Amino acid sequence: GAGVSQSPSNKVTEKGKDVELRCDPISGHTALYWYRQSLGQGLEFLIYFQGNSAPDKSGLPSDRFSAERTGGSVSTLTIQRTQQEDSAVYLCASSLWNTEAFFGQGTRLTVV
Amino acid sequence: QKEVEQNSGPLSVPEGAIASLNCTYSDRVSQSFFWYRQYSGKSPELIMSIYSNGDKEDGRFTAQLNKASQYVSLLIRDSQPSDSATYLCAVNMDMGRRALTFGSGTRLQVQP
């Protein structure tokens, strides 16, 4: 596709439910990154993929968070048993190796 | 010490002036450096990349890199109110093994 695509754009979920967020990177981009951003705060790194492997997943805040990437393309970030503190904008970015990274429009997650 | 440091601001400049944004980083072997602009409620947008010491100009923007001093800066000439945003510095450390590391951003306000 022309840019990084994330879905859904908005997600409201009840506390305790599981959610899946999807990222479709720019075609051919080998690197894929997940960050999250709470209101008025900076970017918080979650996980980084190079191809299908994750050399850096040091930012995942708890074992409720997991992510996978298949076929070197689409990535899914899963949050199990959501908590209110998980409410944030989840941003995905992709790049060709370690060059310029481009962001998707984000998924706004609200846990009620 | 944060790995990528920026003054949070706000940095306030009058319309038409030069805005100077600075960033320092901790990893001496970092290879690539990026500036992103983020408007409120939007995702970060790449505006400049720089890989070697010196200046790189693109329109009203100039990125400056000094690897010996471990700083990178962004100059915005003829600042416009539409430049008012948060500017994020990002550094690629440990190529291939780590994700882009972001500073917390500098908020720029251009006064009409």
PDB file of N, CA and C in Angstrom, chain B residues 22-84:
ATOM      1  N   ASN B  22      17.151  21.415  19.591  1.00  0.00           N
ATOM      2  CA  ASN B  22      18.360  20.640  19.861  1.00  0.00           C
ATOM      3  C   ASN B  22      18.057  19.283  20.473  1.00  0.00           C
ATOM      4  N   CYS B  23      18.991  18.374  20.259  1.00  0.00           N
ATOM      5  CA  CYS B  23      18.836  16.997  20.727  1.00  0.00           C
ATOM      6  C   CYS B  23      20.224  16.432  21.002  1.00  0.00           C
ATOM      7  N   THR B  24      20.392  15.774  22.134  1.00  0.00           N
ATOM      8  CA  THR B  24      21.639  15.068  22.413  1.00  0.00           C
ATOM      9  C   THR B  24      21.340  13.591  22.608  1.00  0.00           C
ATOM     10  N   TYR B  25      22.315  12.756  22.317  1.00  0.00           N
ATOM     11  CA  TYR B  25      22.109  11.316  22.429  1.00  0.00           C
ATOM     12  C   TYR B  25      23.303  10.674  23.112  1.00  0.00           C
ATOM     13  N   SER B  26      23.071   9.511  23.683  1.00  0.00           N
ATOM     14  CA  SER B  26      24.088   8.914  24.547  1.00  0.00           C
ATOM     15  C   SER B  26      24.990   7.891  23.854  1.00  0.00           C
ATOM     16  N   ASP B  27      24.479   7.237  22.797  1.00  0.00           N
ATOM     17  CA  ASP B  27      25.239   6.147  22.177  1.00  0.00           C
ATOM     18  C   ASP B  27      26.154   6.689  21.088  1.00  0.00           C
ATOM     19  N   ARG B  28      27.450   6.650  21.349  1.00  0.00           N
ATOM     20  CA  ARG B  28      28.421   7.264  20.447  1.00  0.00           C
ATOM     21  C   ARG B  28      28.429   6.612  19.058  1.00  0.00           C
ATOM     22  N   VAL B  29      28.025   5.346  18.974  1.00  0.00           N
ATOM     23  CA  VAL B  29      28.110   4.654  17.677  1.00  0.00           C
ATOM     24  C   VAL B  29      26.826   4.768  16.858  1.00  0.00           C
ATOM     25  N   SER B  30      25.888   5.601  17.298  1.00  0.00           N
ATOM     26  CA  SER B  30      24.646   5.793  16.543  1.00  0.00           C
ATOM     27  C   SER B  30      24.962   6.267  15.128  1.00  0.00           C
ATOM     28  N   GLN B  31      24.166   5.790  14.181  1.00  0.00           N
ATOM     29  CA  GLN B  31      24.484   6.019  12.775  1.00  0.00           C
ATOM     30  C   GLN B  31      23.494   6.906  12.040  1.00  0.00           C
ATOM     31  N   SER B  32      22.223   6.871  12.457  1.00  0.00           N
ATOM     32  CA  SER B  32      21.228   7.616  11.693  1.00  0.00           C
ATOM     33  C   SER B  32      20.297   8.366  12.639  1.00  0.00           C
ATOM     34  N   PHE B  33      19.853   9.528  12.133  1.00  0.00           N
ATOM     35  CA  PHE B  33      19.172  10.497  12.986  1.00  0.00           C
ATOM     36  C   PHE B  33      18.008  11.108  12.207  1.00  0.00           C
ATOM     37  N   PHE B  34      16.920  11.339  12.918  1.00  0.00           N
ATOM     38  CA  PHE B  34      15.700  11.767  12.240  1.00  0.00           C
ATOM     39  C   PHE B  34      14.987  12.825  13.073  1.00  0.00           C
ATOM     40  N   TRP B  35      14.293  13.704  12.369  1.00  0.00           N
ATOM     41  CA  TRP B  35      13.399  14.665  13.018  1.00  0.00           C
ATOM     42  C   TRP B  35      11.978  14.409  12.527  1.00  0.00           C
ATOM     43  N   TYR B  36      11.065  14.356  13.493  1.00  0.00           N
ATOM     44  CA  TYR B  36       9.658  14.178  13.195  1.00  0.00           C
ATOM     45  C   TYR B  36       8.895  15.374  13.751  1.00  0.00           C
ATOM     46  N   ARG B  37       7.810  15.701  13.081  1.00  0.00           N
ATOM     47  CA  ARG B  37       6.890  16.734  13.545  1.00  0.00           C
ATOM     48  C   ARG B  37       5.579  16.044  13.912  1.00  0.00           C
ATOM     49  N   GLN B  38       5.028  16.417  15.052  1.00  0.00           N
ATOM     50  CA  GLN B  38       3.760  15.836  15.473  1.00  0.00           C
ATOM     51  C   GLN B  38       2.797  16.940  15.882  1.00  0.00           C
ATOM     52  N   TYR B  39       1.713  17.058  15.105  1.00  0.00           N
ATOM     53  CA  TYR B  39       0.638  17.968  15.475  1.00  0.00           C
ATOM     54  C   TYR B  39      -0.242  17.273  16.506  1.00  0.00           C
ATOM     55  N   SER B  40      -0.889  18.080  17.319  1.00  0.00           N
ATOM     56  CA  SER B  40      -1.742  17.538  18.367  1.00  0.00           C
ATOM     57  C   SER B  40      -2.816  16.622  17.779  1.00  0.00           C
ATOM     58  N   GLY B  41      -2.904  15.414  18.308  1.00  0.00           N
ATOM     59  CA  GLY B  41      -3.914  14.471  17.852  1.00  0.00           C
ATOM     60  C   GLY B  41      -3.558  13.719  16.578  1.00  0.00           C
ATOM     61  N   LYS B  42      -2.355  13.953  16.063  1.00  0.00           N
ATOM     62  CA  LYS B  42      -1.921  13.286  14.832  1.00  0.00           C
ATOM     63  C   LYS B  42      -0.700  12.407  15.118  1.00  0.00           C
ATOM     64  N   SER B  43      -0.370  11.565  14.163  1.00  0.00           N
ATOM     65  CA  SER B  43       0.811  10.719  14.326  1.00  0.00           C
ATOM     66  C   SER B  43       2.053  11.477  13.859  1.00  0.00           C
ATOM     67  N   PRO B  44       3.238  11.047  14.284  1.00  0.00           N
ATOM     68  CA  PRO B  44       4.472  11.746  13.878  1.00  0.00           C
ATOM     69  C   PRO B  44       4.698  11.650  12.368  1.00  0.00           C
ATOM     70  N   GLU B  45       5.227  12.733  11.826  1.00  0.00           N
ATOM     71  CA  GLU B  45       5.501  12.837  10.398  1.00  0.00           C
ATOM     72  C   GLU B  45       6.990  13.113  10.224  1.00  0.00           C
ATOM     73  N   LEU B  46       7.654  12.301   9.415  1.00  0.00           N
ATOM     74  CA  LEU B  46       9.084  12.487   9.178  1.00  0.00           C
ATOM     75  C   LEU B  46       9.329  13.761   8.379  1.00  0.00           C
ATOM     76  N   ILE B  47      10.250  14.614   8.856  1.00  0.00           N
ATOM     77  CA  ILE B  47      10.568  15.811   8.100  1.00  0.00           C
ATOM     78  C   ILE B  47      12.026  15.852   7.648  1.00  0.00           C
ATOM     79  N   MET B  48      12.947  15.222   8.387  1.00  0.00           N
ATOM     80  CA  MET B  48      14.346  15.252   7.991  1.00  0.00           C
ATOM     81  C   MET B  48      15.051  13.992   8.464  1.00  0.00           C
ATOM     82  N   SER B  49      16.012  13.555   7.673  1.00  0.00           N
ATOM     83  CA  SER B  49      16.923  12.497   8.111  1.00  0.00           C
ATOM     84  C   SER B  49      18.342  12.977   7.852  1.00  0.00           C
ATOM     85  N   ILE B  50      19.285  12.545   8.673  1.00  0.00           N
ATOM     86  CA  ILE B  50      20.678  12.929   8.484  1.00  0.00           C
ATOM     87  C   ILE B  50      21.565  11.791   8.961  1.00  0.00           C
ATOM     88  N   TYR B  51      22.591  11.496   8.170  1.00  0.00           N
ATOM     89  CA  TYR B  51      23.417  10.326   8.447  1.00  0.00           C
ATOM     90  C   TYR B  51      24.899  10.664   8.642  1.00  0.00           C
ATOM     91  N   SER B  52      25.324  11.843   8.168  1.00  0.00           N
ATOM     92  CA  SER B  52      26.739  12.177   8.280  1.00  0.00           C
ATOM     93  C   SER B  52      26.903  13.565   8.884  1.00  0.00           C
ATOM     94  N   ASN B  53      28.076  13.814   9.420  1.00  0.00           N
ATOM     95  CA  ASN B  53      28.356  15.098  10.064  1.00  0.00           C
ATOM     96  C   ASN B  53      28.140  16.258   9.095  1.00  0.00           C
ATOM     97  N   GLY B  54      27.659  17.367   9.652  1.00  0.00           N
ATOM     98  CA  GLY B  54      27.482  18.555   8.842  1.00  0.00           C
ATOM     99  C   GLY B  54      26.027  18.959   8.775  1.00  0.00           C
ATOM    100  N   ASP B  55      25.724  19.734   7.762  1.00  0.00           N
ATOM    101  CA  ASP B  55      24.383  20.276   7.581  1.00  0.00           C
ATOM    102  C   ASP B  55      23.689  19.600   6.406  1.00  0.00           C
ATOM    103  N   LYS B  56      22.369  19.485   6.537  1.00  0.00           N
ATOM    104  CA  LYS B  56      21.537  19.010   5.428  1.00  0.00           C
ATOM    105  C   LYS B  56      20.331  19.926   5.360  1.00  0.00           C
ATOM    106  N   GLU B  57      20.113  20.504   4.179  1.00  0.00           N
ATOM    107  CA  GLU B  57      19.051  21.485   4.018  1.00  0.00           C
ATOM    108  C   GLU B  57      17.943  20.932   3.143  1.00  0.00           C
ATOM    109  N   ASP B  58      16.703  21.252   3.538  1.00  0.00           N
ATOM    110  CA  ASP B  58      15.542  20.871   2.741  1.00  0.00           C
ATOM    111  C   ASP B  58      14.501  21.952   2.927  1.00  0.00           C
ATOM    112  N   GLY B  59      14.425  22.848   1.943  1.00  0.00           N
ATOM    113  CA  GLY B  59      13.487  23.965   2.050  1.00  0.00           C
ATOM    114  C   GLY B  59      13.838  24.854   3.228  1.00  0.00           C
ATOM    115  N   ARG B  60      12.873  25.075   4.114  1.00  0.00           N
ATOM    116  CA  ARG B  60      13.113  25.938   5.266  1.00  0.00           C
ATOM    117  C   ARG B  60      13.785  25.202   6.426  1.00  0.00           C
ATOM    118  N   PHE B  61      13.981  23.910   6.271  1.00  0.00           N
ATOM    119  CA  PHE B  61      14.553  23.093   7.343  1.00  0.00           C
ATOM    120  C   PHE B  61      16.030  22.784   7.093  1.00  0.00           C
ATOM    121  N   THR B  62      16.818  22.865   8.151  1.00  0.00           N
ATOM    122  CA  THR B  62      18.217  22.429   8.106  1.00  0.00           C
ATOM    123  C   THR B  62      18.486  21.541   9.313  1.00  0.00           C
ATOM    124  N   ALA B  63      18.968  20.341   9.053  1.00  0.00           N
ATOM    125  CA  ALA B  63      19.400  19.454  10.128  1.00  0.00           C
ATOM    126  C   ALA B  63      20.912  19.545  10.241  1.00  0.00           C
ATOM    127  N   GLN B  64      21.400  19.545  11.465  1.00  0.00           N
ATOM    128  CA  GLN B  64      22.838  19.624  11.713  1.00  0.00           C
ATOM    129  C   GLN B  64      23.234  18.470  12.617  1.00  0.00           C
ATOM    130  N   LEU B  65      24.314  17.799  12.257  1.00  0.00           N
ATOM    131  CA  LEU B  65      24.775  16.652  13.035  1.00  0.00           C
ATOM    132  C   LEU B  65      26.239  16.839  13.410  1.00  0.00           C
ATOM    133  N   ASN B  66      26.528  16.601  14.677  1.00  0.00           N
ATOM    134  CA  ASN B  66      27.900  16.623  15.177  1.00  0.00           C
ATOM    135  C   ASN B  66      28.086  15.358  16.014  1.00  0.00           C
ATOM    136  N   LYS B  67      28.669  14.340  15.403  1.00  0.00           N
ATOM    137  CA  LYS B  67      28.806  13.050  16.085  1.00  0.00           C
ATOM    138  C   LYS B  67      29.818  13.125  17.221  1.00  0.00           C
ATOM    139  N   ALA B  68      30.840  13.950  17.080  1.00  0.00           N
ATOM    140  CA  ALA B  68      31.847  14.051  18.140  1.00  0.00           C
ATOM    141  C   ALA B  68      31.233  14.591  19.423  1.00  0.00           C
ATOM    142  N   SER B  69      30.316  15.535  19.283  1.00  0.00           N
ATOM    143  CA  SER B  69      29.644  16.115  20.441  1.00  0.00           C
ATOM    144  C   SER B  69      28.328  15.435  20.752  1.00  0.00           C
ATOM    145  N   GLN B  70      27.936  14.503  19.905  1.00  0.00           N
ATOM    146  CA  GLN B  70      26.710  13.725  20.107  1.00  0.00           C
ATOM    147  C   GLN B  70      25.480  14.614  20.195  1.00  0.00           C
ATOM    148  N   TYR B  71      25.360  15.511  19.233  1.00  0.00           N
ATOM    149  CA  TYR B  71      24.130  16.284  19.177  1.00  0.00           C
ATOM    150  C   TYR B  71      23.676  16.446  17.737  1.00  0.00           C
ATOM    151  N   VAL B  72      22.392  16.607  17.629  1.00  0.00           N
ATOM    152  CA  VAL B  72      21.765  16.863  16.340  1.00  0.00           C
ATOM    153  C   VAL B  72      20.745  17.981  16.553  1.00  0.00           C
ATOM    154  N   SER B  73      20.659  18.888  15.595  1.00  0.00           N
ATOM    155  CA  SER B  73      19.750  20.007  15.752  1.00  0.00           C
ATOM    156  C   SER B  73      18.923  20.195  14.489  1.00  0.00           C
ATOM    157  N   LEU B  74      17.849  20.935  14.651  1.00  0.00           N
ATOM    158  CA  LEU B  74      16.958  21.265  13.538  1.00  0.00           C
ATOM    159  C   LEU B  74      16.711  22.763  13.560  1.00  0.00           C
ATOM    160  N   LEU B  75      16.998  23.410  12.454  1.00  0.00           N
ATOM    161  CA  LEU B  75      16.711  24.832  12.309  1.00  0.00           C
ATOM    162  C   LEU B  75      15.527  24.991  11.365  1.00  0.00           C
ATOM    163  N   ILE B  76      14.593  25.835  11.755  1.00  0.00           N
ATOM    164  CA  ILE B  76      13.459  26.158  10.899  1.00  0.00           C
ATOM    165  C   ILE B  76      13.542  27.644  10.610  1.00  0.00           C
ATOM    166  N   ARG B  77      13.794  27.957   9.348  1.00  0.00           N
ATOM    167  CA  ARG B  77      13.885  29.362   8.944  1.00  0.00           C
ATOM    168  C   ARG B  77      12.505  29.893   8.608  1.00  0.00           C
ATOM    169  N   ASP B  78      12.341  31.232   8.748  1.00  0.00           N
ATOM    170  CA  ASP B  78      11.076  31.874   8.403  1.00  0.00           C
ATOM    171  C   ASP B  78       9.902  31.112   9.021  1.00  0.00           C
ATOM    172  N   SER B  79       9.974  30.930  10.329  1.00  0.00           N
ATOM    173  CA  SER B  79       8.955  30.147  11.039  1.00  0.00           C
ATOM    174  C   SER B  79       7.555  30.685  10.785  1.00  0.00           C
ATOM    175  N   GLN B  80       6.625  29.762  10.622  1.00  0.00           N
ATOM    176  CA  GLN B  80       5.225  30.091  10.377  1.00  0.00           C
ATOM    177  C   GLN B  80       4.366  29.537  11.507  1.00  0.00           C
ATOM    178  N   PRO B  81       3.208  30.150  11.760  1.00  0.00           N
ATOM    179  CA  PRO B  81       2.314  29.597  12.786  1.00  0.00           C
ATOM    180  C   PRO B  81       1.989  28.121  12.542  1.00  0.00           C
ATOM    181  N   SER B  82       1.965  27.719  11.279  1.00  0.00           N
ATOM    182  CA  SER B  82       1.681  26.315  10.948  1.00  0.00           C
ATOM    183  C   SER B  82       2.816  25.369  11.355  1.00  0.00           C
ATOM    184  N   ASP B  83       3.969  25.924  11.729  1.00  0.00           N
ATOM    185  CA  ASP B  83       5.069  25.095  12.231  1.00  0.00           C
ATOM    186  C   ASP B  83       4.878  24.748  13.705  1.00  0.00           C
ATOM    187  N   SER B  84       3.904  25.362  14.341  1.00  0.00           N
ATOM    188  CA  SER B  84       3.654  25.082  15.761  1.00  0.00           C
ATOM    189  C   SER B  84       3.244  23.625  15.926  1.00  0.00           C
TER     190      SER B  84
END
